[in-house]
Coordinates of C-alpha atoms in Angstrom, one line a residue:
X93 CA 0.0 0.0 0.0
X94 CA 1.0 3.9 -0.3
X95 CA 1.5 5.1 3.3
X96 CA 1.4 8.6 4.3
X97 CA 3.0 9.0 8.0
X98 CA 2.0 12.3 9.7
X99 CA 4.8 12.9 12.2
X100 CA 7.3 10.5 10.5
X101 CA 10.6 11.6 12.2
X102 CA 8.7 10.9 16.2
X103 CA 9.2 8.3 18.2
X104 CA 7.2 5.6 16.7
X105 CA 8.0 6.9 13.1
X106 CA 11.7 6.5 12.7
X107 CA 10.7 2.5 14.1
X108 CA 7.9 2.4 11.6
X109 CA 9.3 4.0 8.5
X110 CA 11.8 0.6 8.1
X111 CA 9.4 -2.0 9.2
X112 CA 6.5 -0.5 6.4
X113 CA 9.4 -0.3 3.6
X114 CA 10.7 -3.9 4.4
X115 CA 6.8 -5.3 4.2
X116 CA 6.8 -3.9 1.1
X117 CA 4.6 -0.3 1.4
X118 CA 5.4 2.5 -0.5
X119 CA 5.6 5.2 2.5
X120 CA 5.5 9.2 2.0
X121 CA 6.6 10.8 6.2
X122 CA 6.2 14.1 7.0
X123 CA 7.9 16.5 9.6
X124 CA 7.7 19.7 10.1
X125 CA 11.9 20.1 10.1
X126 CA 13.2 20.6 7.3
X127 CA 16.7 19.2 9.0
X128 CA 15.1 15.9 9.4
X129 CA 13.9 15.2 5.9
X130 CA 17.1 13.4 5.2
X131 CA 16.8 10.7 8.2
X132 CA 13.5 10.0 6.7
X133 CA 15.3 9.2 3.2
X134 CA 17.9 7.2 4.4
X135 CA 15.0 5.1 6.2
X136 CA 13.2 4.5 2.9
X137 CA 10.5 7.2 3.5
X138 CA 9.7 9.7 0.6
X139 CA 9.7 13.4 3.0
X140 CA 7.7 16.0 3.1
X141 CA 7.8 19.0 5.2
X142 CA 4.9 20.5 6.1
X143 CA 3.3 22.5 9.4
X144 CA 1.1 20.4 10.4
X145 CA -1.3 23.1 11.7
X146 CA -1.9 24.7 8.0
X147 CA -4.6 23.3 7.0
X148 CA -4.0 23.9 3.2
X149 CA -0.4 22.7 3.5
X150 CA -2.0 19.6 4.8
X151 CA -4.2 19.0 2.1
X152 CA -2.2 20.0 -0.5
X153 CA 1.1 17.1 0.4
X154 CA -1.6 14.4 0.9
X155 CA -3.2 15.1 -2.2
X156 CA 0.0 14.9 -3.7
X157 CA 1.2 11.5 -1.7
X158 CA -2.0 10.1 -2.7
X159 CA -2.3 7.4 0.3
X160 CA -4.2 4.5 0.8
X161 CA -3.6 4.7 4.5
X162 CA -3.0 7.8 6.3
X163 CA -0.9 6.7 10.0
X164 CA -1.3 10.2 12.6
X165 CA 1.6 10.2 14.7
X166 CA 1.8 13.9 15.3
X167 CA 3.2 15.2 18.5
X168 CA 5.3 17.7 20.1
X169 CA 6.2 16.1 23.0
X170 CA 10.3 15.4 22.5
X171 CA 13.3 16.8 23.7
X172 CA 14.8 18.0 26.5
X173 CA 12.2 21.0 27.5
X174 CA 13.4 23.4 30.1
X175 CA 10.7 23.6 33.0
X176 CA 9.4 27.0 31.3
X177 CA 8.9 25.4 27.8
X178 CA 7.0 22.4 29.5
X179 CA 3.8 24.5 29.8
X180 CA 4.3 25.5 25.6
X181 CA 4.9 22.2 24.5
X182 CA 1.7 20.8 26.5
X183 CA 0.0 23.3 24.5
X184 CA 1.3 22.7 20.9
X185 CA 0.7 18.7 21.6
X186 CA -2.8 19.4 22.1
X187 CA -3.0 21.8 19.0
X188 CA -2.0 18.9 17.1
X189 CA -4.2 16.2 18.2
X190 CA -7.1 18.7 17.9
X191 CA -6.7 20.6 14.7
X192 CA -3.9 18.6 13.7
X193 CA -6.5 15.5 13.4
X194 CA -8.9 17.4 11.9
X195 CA -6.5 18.4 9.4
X196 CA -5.8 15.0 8.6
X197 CA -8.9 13.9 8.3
X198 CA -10.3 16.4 6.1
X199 CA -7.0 15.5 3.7
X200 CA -8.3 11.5 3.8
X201 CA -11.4 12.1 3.2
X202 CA -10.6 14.3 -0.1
X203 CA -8.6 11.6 -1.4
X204 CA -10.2 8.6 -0.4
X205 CA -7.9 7.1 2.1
X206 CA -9.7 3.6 3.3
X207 CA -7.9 3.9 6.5
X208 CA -6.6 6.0 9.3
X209 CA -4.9 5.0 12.2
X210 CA -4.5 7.6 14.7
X211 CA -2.2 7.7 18.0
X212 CA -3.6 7.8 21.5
X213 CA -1.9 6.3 25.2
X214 CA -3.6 4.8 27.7
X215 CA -2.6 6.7 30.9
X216 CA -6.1 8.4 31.0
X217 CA -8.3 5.4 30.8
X218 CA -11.3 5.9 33.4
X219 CA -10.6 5.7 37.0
X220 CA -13.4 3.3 38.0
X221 CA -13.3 -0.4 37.1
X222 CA -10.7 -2.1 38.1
X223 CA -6.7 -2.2 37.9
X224 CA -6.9 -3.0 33.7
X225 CA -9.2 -1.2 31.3
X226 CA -10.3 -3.3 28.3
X227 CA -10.9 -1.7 24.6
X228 CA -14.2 -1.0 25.8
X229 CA -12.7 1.6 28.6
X230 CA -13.8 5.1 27.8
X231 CA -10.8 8.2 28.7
X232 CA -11.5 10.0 31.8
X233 CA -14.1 12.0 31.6
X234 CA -13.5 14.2 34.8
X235 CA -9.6 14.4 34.8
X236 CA -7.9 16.9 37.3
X237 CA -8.1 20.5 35.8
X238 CA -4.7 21.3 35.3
X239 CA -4.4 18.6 32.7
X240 CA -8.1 18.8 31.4
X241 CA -7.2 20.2 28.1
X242 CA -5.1 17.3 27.1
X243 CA -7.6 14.4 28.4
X244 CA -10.0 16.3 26.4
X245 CA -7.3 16.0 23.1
X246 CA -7.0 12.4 23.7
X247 CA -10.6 12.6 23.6
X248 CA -11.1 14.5 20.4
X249 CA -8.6 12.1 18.7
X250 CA -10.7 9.1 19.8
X251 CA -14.3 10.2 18.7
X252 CA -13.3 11.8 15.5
X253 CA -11.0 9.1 14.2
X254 CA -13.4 5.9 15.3
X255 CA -17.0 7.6 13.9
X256 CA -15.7 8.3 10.4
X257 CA -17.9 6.4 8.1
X258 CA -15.7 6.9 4.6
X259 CA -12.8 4.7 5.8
X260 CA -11.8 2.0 8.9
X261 CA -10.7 5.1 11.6
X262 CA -8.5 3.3 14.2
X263 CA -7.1 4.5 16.8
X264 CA -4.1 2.8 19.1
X265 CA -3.6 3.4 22.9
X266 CA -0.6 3.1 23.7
X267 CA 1.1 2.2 27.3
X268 CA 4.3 4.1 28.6
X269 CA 6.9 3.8 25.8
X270 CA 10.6 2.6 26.5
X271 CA 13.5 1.6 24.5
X272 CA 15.3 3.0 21.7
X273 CA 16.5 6.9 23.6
X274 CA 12.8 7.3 24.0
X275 CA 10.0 7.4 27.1
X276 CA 11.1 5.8 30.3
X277 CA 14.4 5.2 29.3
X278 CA 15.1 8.1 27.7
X279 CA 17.7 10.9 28.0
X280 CA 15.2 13.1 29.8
X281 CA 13.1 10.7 32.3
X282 CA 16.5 8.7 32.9
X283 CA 18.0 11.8 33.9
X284 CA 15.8 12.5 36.3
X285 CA 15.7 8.8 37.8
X286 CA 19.5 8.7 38.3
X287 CA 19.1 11.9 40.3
X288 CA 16.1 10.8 42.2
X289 CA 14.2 13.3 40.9
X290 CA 11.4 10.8 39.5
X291 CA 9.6 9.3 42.9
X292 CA 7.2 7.4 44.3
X293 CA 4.3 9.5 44.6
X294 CA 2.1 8.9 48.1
X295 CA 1.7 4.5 47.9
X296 CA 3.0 4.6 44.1
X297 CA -0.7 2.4 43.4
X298 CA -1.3 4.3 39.9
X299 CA -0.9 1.0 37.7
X300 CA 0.6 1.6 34.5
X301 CA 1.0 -0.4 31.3
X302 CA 4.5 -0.3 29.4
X303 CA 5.6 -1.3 26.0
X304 CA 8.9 -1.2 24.2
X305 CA 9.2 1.1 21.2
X306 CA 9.8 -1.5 18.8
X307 CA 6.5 -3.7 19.8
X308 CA 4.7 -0.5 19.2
X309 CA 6.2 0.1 16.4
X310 CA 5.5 -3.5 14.8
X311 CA 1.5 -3.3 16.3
X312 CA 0.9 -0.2 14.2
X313 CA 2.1 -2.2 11.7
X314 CA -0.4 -4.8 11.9
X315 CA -3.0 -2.5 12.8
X316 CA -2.1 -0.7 8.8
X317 CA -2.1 -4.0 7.6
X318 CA -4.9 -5.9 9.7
X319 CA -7.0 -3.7 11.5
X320 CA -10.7 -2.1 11.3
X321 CA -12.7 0.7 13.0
X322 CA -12.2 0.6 16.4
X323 CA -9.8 0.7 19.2
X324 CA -7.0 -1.3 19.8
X325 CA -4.4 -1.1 22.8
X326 CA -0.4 -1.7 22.7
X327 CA 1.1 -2.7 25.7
X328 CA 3.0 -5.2 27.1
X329 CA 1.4 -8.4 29.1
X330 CA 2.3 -6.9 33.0
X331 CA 0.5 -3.9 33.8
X332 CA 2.4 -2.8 37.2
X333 CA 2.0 -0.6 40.0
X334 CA 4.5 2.2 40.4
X335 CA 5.9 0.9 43.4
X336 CA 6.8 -1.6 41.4
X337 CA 8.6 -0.6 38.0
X338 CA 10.0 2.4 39.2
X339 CA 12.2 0.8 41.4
X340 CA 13.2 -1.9 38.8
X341 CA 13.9 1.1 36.5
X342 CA 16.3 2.5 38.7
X343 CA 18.3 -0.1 39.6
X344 CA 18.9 -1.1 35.8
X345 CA 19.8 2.5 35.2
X346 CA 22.6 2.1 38.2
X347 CA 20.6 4.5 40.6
X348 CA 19.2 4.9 43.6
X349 CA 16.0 3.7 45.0
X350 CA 13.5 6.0 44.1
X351 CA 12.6 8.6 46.6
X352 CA 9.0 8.4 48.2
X353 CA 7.3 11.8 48.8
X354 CA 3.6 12.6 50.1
X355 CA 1.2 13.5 47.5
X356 CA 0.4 16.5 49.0
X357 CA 3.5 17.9 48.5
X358 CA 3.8 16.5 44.9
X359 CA 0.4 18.4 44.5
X360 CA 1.6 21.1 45.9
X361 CA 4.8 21.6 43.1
X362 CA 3.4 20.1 40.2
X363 CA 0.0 19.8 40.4
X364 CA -2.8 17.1 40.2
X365 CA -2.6 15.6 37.4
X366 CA 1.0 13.9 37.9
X367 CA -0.4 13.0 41.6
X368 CA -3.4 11.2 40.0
X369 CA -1.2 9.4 37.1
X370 CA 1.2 8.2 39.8
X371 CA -1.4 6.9 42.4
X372 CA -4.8 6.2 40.3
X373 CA -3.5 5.5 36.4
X374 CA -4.8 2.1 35.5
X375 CA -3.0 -0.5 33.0
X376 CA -4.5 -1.7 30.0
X377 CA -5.6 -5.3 28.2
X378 CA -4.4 -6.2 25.0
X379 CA -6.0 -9.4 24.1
X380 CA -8.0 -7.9 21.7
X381 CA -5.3 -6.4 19.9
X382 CA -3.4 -10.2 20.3
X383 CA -6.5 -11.9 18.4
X384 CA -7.4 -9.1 16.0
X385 CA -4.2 -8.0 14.7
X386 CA -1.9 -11.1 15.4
X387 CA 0.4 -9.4 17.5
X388 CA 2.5 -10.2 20.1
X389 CA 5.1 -8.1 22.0
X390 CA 8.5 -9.0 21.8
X391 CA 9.0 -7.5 25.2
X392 CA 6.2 -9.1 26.9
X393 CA 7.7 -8.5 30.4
X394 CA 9.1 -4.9 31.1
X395 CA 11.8 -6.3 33.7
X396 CA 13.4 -8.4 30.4
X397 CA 12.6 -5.2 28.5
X398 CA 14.6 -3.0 30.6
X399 CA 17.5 -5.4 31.5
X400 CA 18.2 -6.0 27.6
X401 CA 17.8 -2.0 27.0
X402 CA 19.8 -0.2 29.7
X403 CA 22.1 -3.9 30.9

């Protein structure tokens, strides 16, 4: 198939761009940096730059591309933000997910894509059910306020991307990404671990669901190739408490235990939304997404996952 990648040069891109090439797919990646158009080539991507947030510009390179499959990875969440920036960078991820999607769509839809397959994550599911939310979980629908605008992003990418009726719209939710200089073992979060800057929040009960890059990578994969409307999620098979992983994360980066500090006084600095991520996240199931798409993680377990990344 012809593949256009929105957001080709993220995270999930520069693993997807060589896994869609060797299967075959003809794939056109945008980014909106010009600098990285040349990573994309060497990957075996045809790039396109393109501000994601101009909606002509948008419709003008995918009806150029001429995709089969549209694949919205769009974010602005990457780097190493100063605390100032943090705020900015919120903002402009929540642009893209809104507008940004509805760009997107509007571009499929002129040129007849028959599927799109959106990114979400899973650290928002509903607070109420149960340590592990099934496909059939809805996002929180009363987060904290300070993170209320980007619960309601996730949200807007959900409902517009699964109710289109011209193509399949599928969107993925994806657990805590590690691996490859990215997520929980990135430059940024690792930093912070090895300084003990990272801790247990309250009990550390907030369960969260992880997945290596790679195994996201190769499920968006068989979503392009496999799936239909709906929603999928992409995680590994252990959803864990913080207590629990956090600790493991540190000692496999060669750190300290992770300090444990009250959530009141996590409240207190950086609000309410990391205190309810920490001590109320839930994990996710993936059996669906096992059955449907005929997937399984390579990284199944994320104590193997980070022993063979950081050991």
């Amino acid at each position: 198939m012809r593949i256009f990648i929105a957001g080709a040069s993220g995270a999930i891109g520069r693993q997807l761009v060589p896994l869609l090439v060797a299967g075959g797919h003809e794939v056109v990646g945008s980014t909106r940096s010009a600098a990285k158009a040349g990573t994309l080539r060497v990957l075996g991507a045809e790039p396109v730059v393109v501000d994601a947030l101009d909606p002509d510009s948008v419709a003008d390179v995918v009806a150029k591309a001429e995709p089969e499959v549209i694949v919205h990875q769009l974010t602005a969440l990457s780097g190493r933000p100063r605390f100032r920036q943090v705020k900015a960078m919120m903002a402009a991820a929540n642009r893209l997910r809104t507008e940004g999607t509805d760009h997107l769509l509007a571009a499929g839809h002129a040129v007849g894509v028959r599927k799109f397959v959106a990114q979400s994550n899973a650290m928002w599911m509903e607070r109420v059910g149960g340590p592990v939310a099934g496909e059939d979980g809805r996002i929180e629908p009363h987060p904290p306020a300070d993170v209320a605008e980007a619960v309601a992003a996730l949200r807007h990418v959900e409902d517009s991307v699964t109710r289109i009726t011209w193509a399949d719209g599928i969107v993925l939710r994806y657990g805590g990404f590690y691996g490859a200089g990215t997520g929980l073992t990135g430059d940024v979060i690792a930093d912070q671990v090895r300084k003990r800057r990272f801790p247990i929040v309250g009990g550390g009960g907030g369960v969260w669901s992880l997945v290596h890059i790679a195994d996201a990578a190769a499920a968006t994969v068989a979503a392009v190739e496999r799936g239909k409307s709906g929603i999928y999620h992409v995680a590994d098979d252990e959803p864990a408490q913080v207590c629990d992983w956090l600790p493991h994360l540190a000692r496999a980066l060669g750190a300290k235990p992770p300090l444990r500090v009250p959530a009141w006084c996590v409240r207190l600095l950086t609000g309410a939304g990391a205190v309810n991520m920490m001590t109320q996240a839930r994990g996710i199931s993936t059996e669906t997404t096992k059955r449907e798409l005929d997937w399984t993680p390579r990284y199944p377990d994320w104590r193997k996952g980070f022993t063979e990344e950081l050991g």
